Amino acid sequence: MTRVWKWNRPVTVREVLEDLQRERSIAYTTVMTVLDNLHHKGWVRREAEGRAYRYEAVSSRAAYAAALMNDAWAQSDNPAAALVAFFGMMSDEQRQALSDAVRIVQGPESDREPAGTESRESAAPPESPATPARSGAGGAEKAEGNPGENPAEMPDEKNPAAAEDRPGR
């Protein structure tokens, strides 16, 4: 999956093979089998191109990581304690990234008043429409929106994998 995410475009078995062969010896049929298994598991979609297939990731690396974190959190019998323990394991850089992500999710309104301290006049009425839910199985579709708005996809020296996920890298 790392190779498919790295290019952020449909890839052939041959392209993945040639990239992997720079690091180690590997057979074409091994790469083909792995990509076929990923297709059957729903991780990649494929389209025929001549006698070959082009494979493309169903979701971004950031969406996959978010789903893993959400699944782990959902399985906890005490989600608040799980979050406290998780935050306790974070480095200062990771906590700053979390803070940045929360600020992005909350939007510009969060800069004006801390959460939970809105005045009655500024609070949204209860009949306000909720944000529409994303369609797709398990939220595994590609993230839409402007590149760079998702802190998990912002490249930095602490997250070199994010740089691989972005187009043109």
mmCIF file with all atom_site columns, C-alpha atoms in Angstrom:
data_model
loop_
_atom_site.group_PDB
_atom_site.id
_atom_site.type_symbol
_atom_site.label_atom_id
_atom_site.label_alt_id
_atom_site.label_comp_id
_atom_site.label_asym_id
_atom_site.label_entity_id
_atom_site.label_seq_id
_atom_site.pdbx_PDB_ins_code
_atom_site.Cartn_x
_atom_site.Cartn_y
_atom_site.Cartn_z
_atom_site.occupancy
_atom_site.B_iso_or_equiv
_atom_site.pdbx_formal_charge
_atom_site.auth_seq_id
_atom_site.auth_comp_id
_atom_site.auth_asym_id
_atom_site.auth_atom_id
_atom_site.pdbx_PDB_model_num
ATOM 1   C CA . MET A 1 1   ? 0.000   0.000   0.000   1.00 0.00 ? 1   MET A CA 1
ATOM 2   C CA . THR A 1 2   ? 2.886   2.346   0.706   1.00 0.00 ? 2   THR A CA 1
ATOM 3   C CA . ARG A 1 3   ? 3.871   2.266   -2.971  1.00 0.00 ? 3   ARG A CA 1
ATOM 4   C CA . VAL A 1 4   ? 0.313   2.868   -4.166  1.00 0.00 ? 4   VAL A CA 1
ATOM 5   C CA . TRP A 1 5   ? -0.144  5.745   -1.707  1.00 0.00 ? 5   TRP A CA 1
ATOM 6   C CA . LYS A 1 6   ? 3.278   7.158   -2.592  1.00 0.00 ? 6   LYS A CA 1
ATOM 7   C CA . TRP A 1 7   ? 2.332   7.919   -6.193  1.00 0.00 ? 7   TRP A CA 1
ATOM 8   C CA . ASN A 1 8   ? -1.255  8.976   -5.437  1.00 0.00 ? 8   ASN A CA 1
ATOM 9   C CA . ARG A 1 9   ? -2.366  7.836   -8.897  1.00 0.00 ? 9   ARG A CA 1
ATOM 10  C CA . PRO A 1 10  ? -3.308  4.541   -10.554 1.00 0.00 ? 10  PRO A CA 1
ATOM 11  C CA . VAL A 1 11  ? -0.244  2.286   -10.841 1.00 0.00 ? 11  VAL A CA 1
ATOM 12  C CA . THR A 1 12  ? 0.563   -0.937  -12.651 1.00 0.00 ? 12  THR A CA 1
ATOM 13  C CA . VAL A 1 13  ? 2.128   -4.060  -11.216 1.00 0.00 ? 13  VAL A CA 1
ATOM 14  C CA . ARG A 1 14  ? 5.205   -3.334  -13.349 1.00 0.00 ? 14  ARG A CA 1
ATOM 15  C CA . GLU A 1 15  ? 5.650   0.153   -11.821 1.00 0.00 ? 15  GLU A CA 1
ATOM 16  C CA . VAL A 1 16  ? 5.415   -1.175  -8.275  1.00 0.00 ? 16  VAL A CA 1
ATOM 17  C CA . LEU A 1 17  ? 7.743   -4.059  -9.155  1.00 0.00 ? 17  LEU A CA 1
ATOM 18  C CA . GLU A 1 18  ? 10.409  -1.766  -10.621 1.00 0.00 ? 18  GLU A CA 1
ATOM 19  C CA . ASP A 1 19  ? 10.249  0.497   -7.578  1.00 0.00 ? 19  ASP A CA 1
ATOM 20  C CA . LEU A 1 20  ? 10.556  -2.425  -5.150  1.00 0.00 ? 20  LEU A CA 1
ATOM 21  C CA . GLN A 1 21  ? 13.417  -3.972  -7.132  1.00 0.00 ? 21  GLN A CA 1
ATOM 22  C CA . ARG A 1 22  ? 15.550  -0.919  -6.347  1.00 0.00 ? 22  ARG A CA 1
ATOM 23  C CA . GLU A 1 23  ? 15.612  -2.187  -2.752  1.00 0.00 ? 23  GLU A CA 1
ATOM 24  C CA . ARG A 1 24  ? 15.376  -5.975  -3.074  1.00 0.00 ? 24  ARG A CA 1
ATOM 25  C CA . SER A 1 25  ? 14.811  -8.848  -5.420  1.00 0.00 ? 25  SER A CA 1
ATOM 26  C CA . ILE A 1 26  ? 11.126  -9.636  -5.858  1.00 0.00 ? 26  ILE A CA 1
ATOM 27  C CA . ALA A 1 27  ? 9.110   -11.517 -8.478  1.00 0.00 ? 27  ALA A CA 1
ATOM 28  C CA . TYR A 1 28  ? 6.460   -9.968  -10.699 1.00 0.00 ? 28  TYR A CA 1
ATOM 29  C CA . THR A 1 29  ? 3.960   -12.615 -9.618  1.00 0.00 ? 29  THR A CA 1
ATOM 30  C CA . THR A 1 30  ? 4.486   -11.724 -5.941  1.00 0.00 ? 30  THR A CA 1
ATOM 31  C CA . VAL A 1 31  ? 3.615   -8.066  -6.556  1.00 0.00 ? 31  VAL A CA 1
ATOM 32  C CA . MET A 1 32  ? 0.681   -9.091  -8.757  1.00 0.00 ? 32  MET A CA 1
ATOM 33  C CA . THR A 1 33  ? -0.656  -11.432 -6.052  1.00 0.00 ? 33  THR A CA 1
ATOM 34  C CA . VAL A 1 34  ? -0.349  -8.794  -3.327  1.00 0.00 ? 34  VAL A CA 1
ATOM 35  C CA . LEU A 1 35  ? -2.164  -6.159  -5.425  1.00 0.00 ? 35  LEU A CA 1
ATOM 36  C CA . ASP A 1 36  ? -4.850  -8.707  -6.350  1.00 0.00 ? 36  ASP A CA 1
ATOM 37  C CA . ASN A 1 37  ? -5.321  -9.563  -2.652  1.00 0.00 ? 37  ASN A CA 1
ATOM 38  C CA . LEU A 1 38  ? -5.558  -5.858  -1.791  1.00 0.00 ? 38  LEU A CA 1
ATOM 39  C CA . HIS A 1 39  ? -8.203  -5.495  -4.503  1.00 0.00 ? 39  HIS A CA 1
ATOM 40  C CA . HIS A 1 40  ? -10.260 -8.399  -3.160  1.00 0.00 ? 40  HIS A CA 1
ATOM 41  C CA . LYS A 1 41  ? -10.028 -6.967  0.378   1.00 0.00 ? 41  LYS A CA 1
ATOM 42  C CA . GLY A 1 42  ? -11.290 -3.593  -0.868  1.00 0.00 ? 42  GLY A CA 1
ATOM 43  C CA . TRP A 1 43  ? -8.110  -1.604  -0.266  1.00 0.00 ? 43  TRP A CA 1
ATOM 44  C CA . VAL A 1 44  ? -7.548  -0.781  -3.933  1.00 0.00 ? 44  VAL A CA 1
ATOM 45  C CA . ARG A 1 45  ? -9.749  -0.552  -6.997  1.00 0.00 ? 45  ARG A CA 1
ATOM 46  C CA . ARG A 1 46  ? -8.505  -1.557  -10.409 1.00 0.00 ? 46  ARG A CA 1
ATOM 47  C CA . GLU A 1 47  ? -9.299  -0.808  -14.011 1.00 0.00 ? 47  GLU A CA 1
ATOM 48  C CA . ALA A 1 48  ? -8.170  -2.786  -16.998 1.00 0.00 ? 48  ALA A CA 1
ATOM 49  C CA . GLU A 1 49  ? -5.696  -1.077  -19.296 1.00 0.00 ? 49  GLU A CA 1
ATOM 50  C CA . GLY A 1 50  ? -4.849  -3.323  -22.205 1.00 0.00 ? 50  GLY A CA 1
ATOM 51  C CA . ARG A 1 51  ? -3.731  -6.652  -20.775 1.00 0.00 ? 51  ARG A CA 1
ATOM 52  C CA . ALA A 1 52  ? -2.853  -5.167  -17.387 1.00 0.00 ? 52  ALA A CA 1
ATOM 53  C CA . TYR A 1 53  ? -4.651  -3.472  -14.521 1.00 0.00 ? 53  TYR A CA 1
ATOM 54  C CA . ARG A 1 54  ? -4.066  -0.068  -12.985 1.00 0.00 ? 54  ARG A CA 1
ATOM 55  C CA . TYR A 1 55  ? -4.539  -0.100  -9.208  1.00 0.00 ? 55  TYR A CA 1
ATOM 56  C CA . GLU A 1 56  ? -5.568  2.913   -7.132  1.00 0.00 ? 56  GLU A CA 1
ATOM 57  C CA . ALA A 1 57  ? -5.972  3.276   -3.369  1.00 0.00 ? 57  ALA A CA 1
ATOM 58  C CA . VAL A 1 58  ? -9.568  3.421   -2.166  1.00 0.00 ? 58  VAL A CA 1
ATOM 59  C CA . SER A 1 59  ? -8.636  5.809   0.658   1.00 0.00 ? 59  SER A CA 1
ATOM 60  C CA . SER A 1 60  ? -5.700  7.988   1.595   1.00 0.00 ? 60  SER A CA 1
ATOM 61  C CA . ARG A 1 61  ? -3.050  6.956   4.078   1.00 0.00 ? 61  ARG A CA 1
ATOM 62  C CA . ALA A 1 62  ? -4.347  9.637   6.464   1.00 0.00 ? 62  ALA A CA 1
ATOM 63  C CA . ALA A 1 63  ? -7.899  8.259   6.223   1.00 0.00 ? 63  ALA A CA 1
ATOM 64  C CA . TYR A 1 64  ? -6.586  4.756   6.908   1.00 0.00 ? 64  TYR A CA 1
ATOM 65  C CA . ALA A 1 65  ? -4.649  5.925   9.984   1.00 0.00 ? 65  ALA A CA 1
ATOM 66  C CA . ALA A 1 66  ? -7.713  7.830   11.218  1.00 0.00 ? 66  ALA A CA 1
ATOM 67  C CA . ALA A 1 67  ? -9.896  4.730   10.809  1.00 0.00 ? 67  ALA A CA 1
ATOM 68  C CA . LEU A 1 68  ? -7.389  2.637   12.794  1.00 0.00 ? 68  LEU A CA 1
ATOM 69  C CA . MET A 1 69  ? -7.380  5.182   15.616  1.00 0.00 ? 69  MET A CA 1
ATOM 70  C CA . ASN A 1 70  ? -11.174 5.394   15.587  1.00 0.00 ? 70  ASN A CA 1
ATOM 71  C CA . ASP A 1 71  ? -11.524 1.592   15.693  1.00 0.00 ? 71  ASP A CA 1
ATOM 72  C CA . ALA A 1 72  ? -9.081  1.307   18.593  1.00 0.00 ? 72  ALA A CA 1
ATOM 73  C CA . TRP A 1 73  ? -10.863 4.060   20.506  1.00 0.00 ? 73  TRP A CA 1
ATOM 74  C CA . ALA A 1 74  ? -14.302 2.548   19.837  1.00 0.00 ? 74  ALA A CA 1
ATOM 75  C CA . GLN A 1 75  ? -13.178 -0.802  21.287  1.00 0.00 ? 75  GLN A CA 1
ATOM 76  C CA . SER A 1 76  ? -12.170 0.735   24.609  1.00 0.00 ? 76  SER A CA 1
ATOM 77  C CA . ASP A 1 77  ? -14.432 0.186   27.588  1.00 0.00 ? 77  ASP A CA 1
ATOM 78  C CA . ASN A 1 78  ? -13.362 3.633   28.826  1.00 0.00 ? 78  ASN A CA 1
ATOM 79  C CA . PRO A 1 79  ? -12.787 5.971   25.833  1.00 0.00 ? 79  PRO A CA 1
ATOM 80  C CA . ALA A 1 80  ? -11.824 8.965   28.002  1.00 0.00 ? 80  ALA A CA 1
ATOM 81  C CA . ALA A 1 81  ? -9.118  6.960   29.797  1.00 0.00 ? 81  ALA A CA 1
ATOM 82  C CA . ALA A 1 82  ? -7.881  5.619   26.460  1.00 0.00 ? 82  ALA A CA 1
ATOM 83  C CA . LEU A 1 83  ? -7.520  9.171   25.137  1.00 0.00 ? 83  LEU A CA 1
ATOM 84  C CA . VAL A 1 84  ? -5.712  10.333  28.278  1.00 0.00 ? 84  VAL A CA 1
ATOM 85  C CA . ALA A 1 85  ? -3.285  7.409   27.981  1.00 0.00 ? 85  ALA A CA 1
ATOM 86  C CA . PHE A 1 86  ? -2.805  8.089   24.247  1.00 0.00 ? 86  PHE A CA 1
ATOM 87  C CA . PHE A 1 87  ? -2.167  11.797  24.797  1.00 0.00 ? 87  PHE A CA 1
ATOM 88  C CA . GLY A 1 88  ? 0.297   10.886  27.539  1.00 0.00 ? 88  GLY A CA 1
ATOM 89  C CA . MET A 1 89  ? 2.361   8.919   24.999  1.00 0.00 ? 89  MET A CA 1
ATOM 90  C CA . MET A 1 90  ? 2.579   11.828  22.563  1.00 0.00 ? 90  MET A CA 1
ATOM 91  C CA . SER A 1 91  ? 5.661   13.925  22.002  1.00 0.00 ? 91  SER A CA 1
ATOM 92  C CA . ASP A 1 92  ? 5.451   17.723  22.182  1.00 0.00 ? 92  ASP A CA 1
ATOM 93  C CA . GLU A 1 93  ? 5.414   17.830  18.372  1.00 0.00 ? 93  GLU A CA 1
ATOM 94  C CA . GLN A 1 94  ? 2.540   15.345  18.226  1.00 0.00 ? 94  GLN A CA 1
ATOM 95  C CA . ARG A 1 95  ? 0.548   17.320  20.808  1.00 0.00 ? 95  ARG A CA 1
ATOM 96  C CA . GLN A 1 96  ? 1.090   20.480  18.738  1.00 0.00 ? 96  GLN A CA 1
ATOM 97  C CA . ALA A 1 97  ? -0.101  18.647  15.614  1.00 0.00 ? 97  ALA A CA 1
ATOM 98  C CA . LEU A 1 98  ? -3.182  17.507  17.555  1.00 0.00 ? 98  LEU A CA 1
ATOM 99  C CA . SER A 1 99  ? -3.852  21.063  18.690  1.00 0.00 ? 99  SER A CA 1
ATOM 100 C CA . ASP A 1 100 ? -3.512  22.287  15.096  1.00 0.00 ? 100 ASP A CA 1
ATOM 101 C CA . ALA A 1 101 ? -5.882  19.566  13.880  1.00 0.00 ? 101 ALA A CA 1
ATOM 102 C CA . VAL A 1 102 ? -8.513  20.441  16.497  1.00 0.00 ? 102 VAL A CA 1
ATOM 103 C CA . ARG A 1 103 ? -8.263  24.111  15.498  1.00 0.00 ? 103 ARG A CA 1
ATOM 104 C CA . ILE A 1 104 ? -8.791  23.183  11.822  1.00 0.00 ? 104 ILE A CA 1
ATOM 105 C CA . VAL A 1 105 ? -11.770 20.953  12.600  1.00 0.00 ? 105 VAL A CA 1
ATOM 106 C CA . GLN A 1 106 ? -13.404 23.564  14.820  1.00 0.00 ? 106 GLN A CA 1
ATOM 107 C CA . GLY A 1 107 ? -12.955 26.249  12.184  1.00 0.00 ? 107 GLY A CA 1
ATOM 108 C CA . PRO A 1 108 ? -12.480 30.009  12.537  1.00 0.00 ? 108 PRO A CA 1
ATOM 109 C CA . GLU A 1 109 ? -15.221 30.318  15.179  1.00 0.00 ? 109 GLU A CA 1
ATOM 110 C CA . SER A 1 110 ? -12.966 28.550  17.698  1.00 0.00 ? 110 SER A CA 1
ATOM 111 C CA . ASP A 1 111 ? -10.543 31.488  17.590  1.00 0.00 ? 111 ASP A CA 1
ATOM 112 C CA . ARG A 1 112 ? -13.214 33.817  18.969  1.00 0.00 ? 112 ARG A CA 1
ATOM 113 C CA . GLU A 1 113 ? -14.598 31.912  21.977  1.00 0.00 ? 113 GLU A CA 1
ATOM 114 C CA . PRO A 1 114 ? -13.351 28.792  23.729  1.00 0.00 ? 114 PRO A CA 1
ATOM 115 C CA . ALA A 1 115 ? -15.513 25.705  23.213  1.00 0.00 ? 115 ALA A CA 1
ATOM 116 C CA . GLY A 1 116 ? -18.489 25.518  25.552  1.00 0.00 ? 116 GLY A CA 1
ATOM 117 C CA . THR A 1 117 ? -18.456 29.243  26.405  1.00 0.00 ? 117 THR A CA 1
ATOM 118 C CA . GLU A 1 118 ? -20.683 30.568  23.612  1.00 0.00 ? 118 GLU A CA 1
ATOM 119 C CA . SER A 1 119 ? -23.269 33.112  24.614  1.00 0.00 ? 119 SER A CA 1
ATOM 120 C CA . ARG A 1 120 ? -26.923 32.198  24.155  1.00 0.00 ? 120 ARG A CA 1
ATOM 121 C CA . GLU A 1 121 ? -27.249 34.679  21.280  1.00 0.00 ? 121 GLU A CA 1
ATOM 122 C CA . SER A 1 122 ? -24.294 33.192  19.356  1.00 0.00 ? 122 SER A CA 1
ATOM 123 C CA . ALA A 1 123 ? -25.167 29.540  19.928  1.00 0.00 ? 123 ALA A CA 1
ATOM 124 C CA . ALA A 1 124 ? -26.752 27.793  16.955  1.00 0.00 ? 124 ALA A CA 1
ATOM 125 C CA . PRO A 1 125 ? -30.408 26.890  17.403  1.00 0.00 ? 125 PRO A CA 1
ATOM 126 C CA . PRO A 1 126 ? -31.086 23.188  17.986  1.00 0.00 ? 126 PRO A CA 1
ATOM 127 C CA . GLU A 1 127 ? -32.900 22.898  14.655  1.00 0.00 ? 127 GLU A CA 1
ATOM 128 C CA . SER A 1 128 ? -29.726 23.776  12.697  1.00 0.00 ? 128 SER A CA 1
ATOM 129 C CA . PRO A 1 129 ? -28.959 21.148  10.070  1.00 0.00 ? 129 PRO A CA 1
ATOM 130 C CA . ALA A 1 130 ? -26.172 18.760  10.912  1.00 0.00 ? 130 ALA A CA 1
ATOM 131 C CA . THR A 1 131 ? -23.179 18.344  8.666   1.00 0.00 ? 131 THR A CA 1
ATOM 132 C CA . PRO A 1 132 ? -24.080 15.733  6.036   1.00 0.00 ? 132 PRO A CA 1
ATOM 133 C CA . ALA A 1 133 ? -22.504 12.343  6.632   1.00 0.00 ? 133 ALA A CA 1
ATOM 134 C CA . ARG A 1 134 ? -20.041 11.048  4.093   1.00 0.00 ? 134 ARG A CA 1
ATOM 135 C CA . SER A 1 135 ? -21.278 8.324   1.845   1.00 0.00 ? 135 SER A CA 1
ATOM 136 C CA . GLY A 1 136 ? -19.368 5.129   1.299   1.00 0.00 ? 136 GLY A CA 1
ATOM 137 C CA . ALA A 1 137 ? -18.586 1.968   3.164   1.00 0.00 ? 137 ALA A CA 1
ATOM 138 C CA . GLY A 1 138 ? -17.045 2.700   6.514   1.00 0.00 ? 138 GLY A CA 1
ATOM 139 C CA . GLY A 1 139 ? -15.884 6.164   5.455   1.00 0.00 ? 139 GLY A CA 1
ATOM 140 C CA . ALA A 1 140 ? -13.112 4.575   3.407   1.00 0.00 ? 140 ALA A CA 1
ATOM 141 C CA . GLU A 1 141 ? -13.519 6.884   0.464   1.00 0.00 ? 141 GLU A CA 1
ATOM 142 C CA . LYS A 1 142 ? -10.911 9.402   -0.561  1.00 0.00 ? 142 LYS A CA 1
ATOM 143 C CA . ALA A 1 143 ? -10.884 12.599  1.428   1.00 0.00 ? 143 ALA A CA 1
ATOM 144 C CA . GLU A 1 144 ? -12.220 15.554  -0.520  1.00 0.00 ? 144 GLU A CA 1
ATOM 145 C CA . GLY A 1 145 ? -11.301 19.189  -0.037  1.00 0.00 ? 145 GLY A CA 1
ATOM 146 C CA . ASN A 1 146 ? -8.349  21.458  -0.422  1.00 0.00 ? 146 ASN A CA 1
ATOM 147 C CA . PRO A 1 147 ? -4.920  19.875  -0.129  1.00 0.00 ? 147 PRO A CA 1
ATOM 148 C CA . GLY A 1 148 ? -3.114  21.021  2.975   1.00 0.00 ? 148 GLY A CA 1
ATOM 149 C CA . GLU A 1 149 ? -6.252  21.462  5.090   1.00 0.00 ? 149 GLU A CA 1
ATOM 150 C CA . ASN A 1 150 ? -5.789  18.035  6.651   1.00 0.00 ? 150 ASN A CA 1
ATOM 151 C CA . PRO A 1 151 ? -2.893  18.172  9.129   1.00 0.00 ? 151 PRO A CA 1
ATOM 152 C CA . ALA A 1 152 ? -2.335  14.435  8.708   1.00 0.00 ? 152 ALA A CA 1
ATOM 153 C CA . GLU A 1 153 ? -1.444  15.110  5.080   1.00 0.00 ? 153 GLU A CA 1
ATOM 154 C CA . MET A 1 154 ? 0.781   18.122  5.771   1.00 0.00 ? 154 MET A CA 1
ATOM 155 C CA . PRO A 1 155 ? 4.428   17.212  5.231   1.00 0.00 ? 155 PRO A CA 1
ATOM 156 C CA . ASP A 1 156 ? 6.928   17.946  7.931   1.00 0.00 ? 156 ASP A CA 1
ATOM 157 C CA . GLU A 1 157 ? 10.128  16.495  9.228   1.00 0.00 ? 157 GLU A CA 1
ATOM 158 C CA . LYS A 1 158 ? 8.219   14.483  11.862  1.00 0.00 ? 158 LYS A CA 1
ATOM 159 C CA . ASN A 1 159 ? 5.795   13.027  9.302   1.00 0.00 ? 159 ASN A CA 1
ATOM 160 C CA . PRO A 1 160 ? 7.762   12.238  6.126   1.00 0.00 ? 160 PRO A CA 1
ATOM 161 C CA . ALA A 1 161 ? 5.092   9.734   5.091   1.00 0.00 ? 161 ALA A CA 1
ATOM 162 C CA . ALA A 1 162 ? 2.648   12.599  4.629   1.00 0.00 ? 162 ALA A CA 1
ATOM 163 C CA . ALA A 1 163 ? 4.915   14.071  1.987   1.00 0.00 ? 163 ALA A CA 1
ATOM 164 C CA . GLU A 1 164 ? 4.734   10.761  0.092   1.00 0.00 ? 164 GLU A CA 1
ATOM 165 C CA . ASP A 1 165 ? 0.931   10.936  0.044   1.00 0.00 ? 165 ASP A CA 1
ATOM 166 C CA . ARG A 1 166 ? 0.767   14.280  -1.685  1.00 0.00 ? 166 ARG A CA 1
ATOM 167 C CA . PRO A 1 167 ? 0.633   14.559  -5.476  1.00 0.00 ? 167 PRO A CA 1
ATOM 168 C CA . GLY A 1 168 ? 3.864   15.379  -7.233  1.00 0.00 ? 168 GLY A CA 1
ATOM 169 C CA . ARG A 1 169 ? 6.103   13.999  -4.524  1.00 0.00 ? 169 ARG A CA 1
#
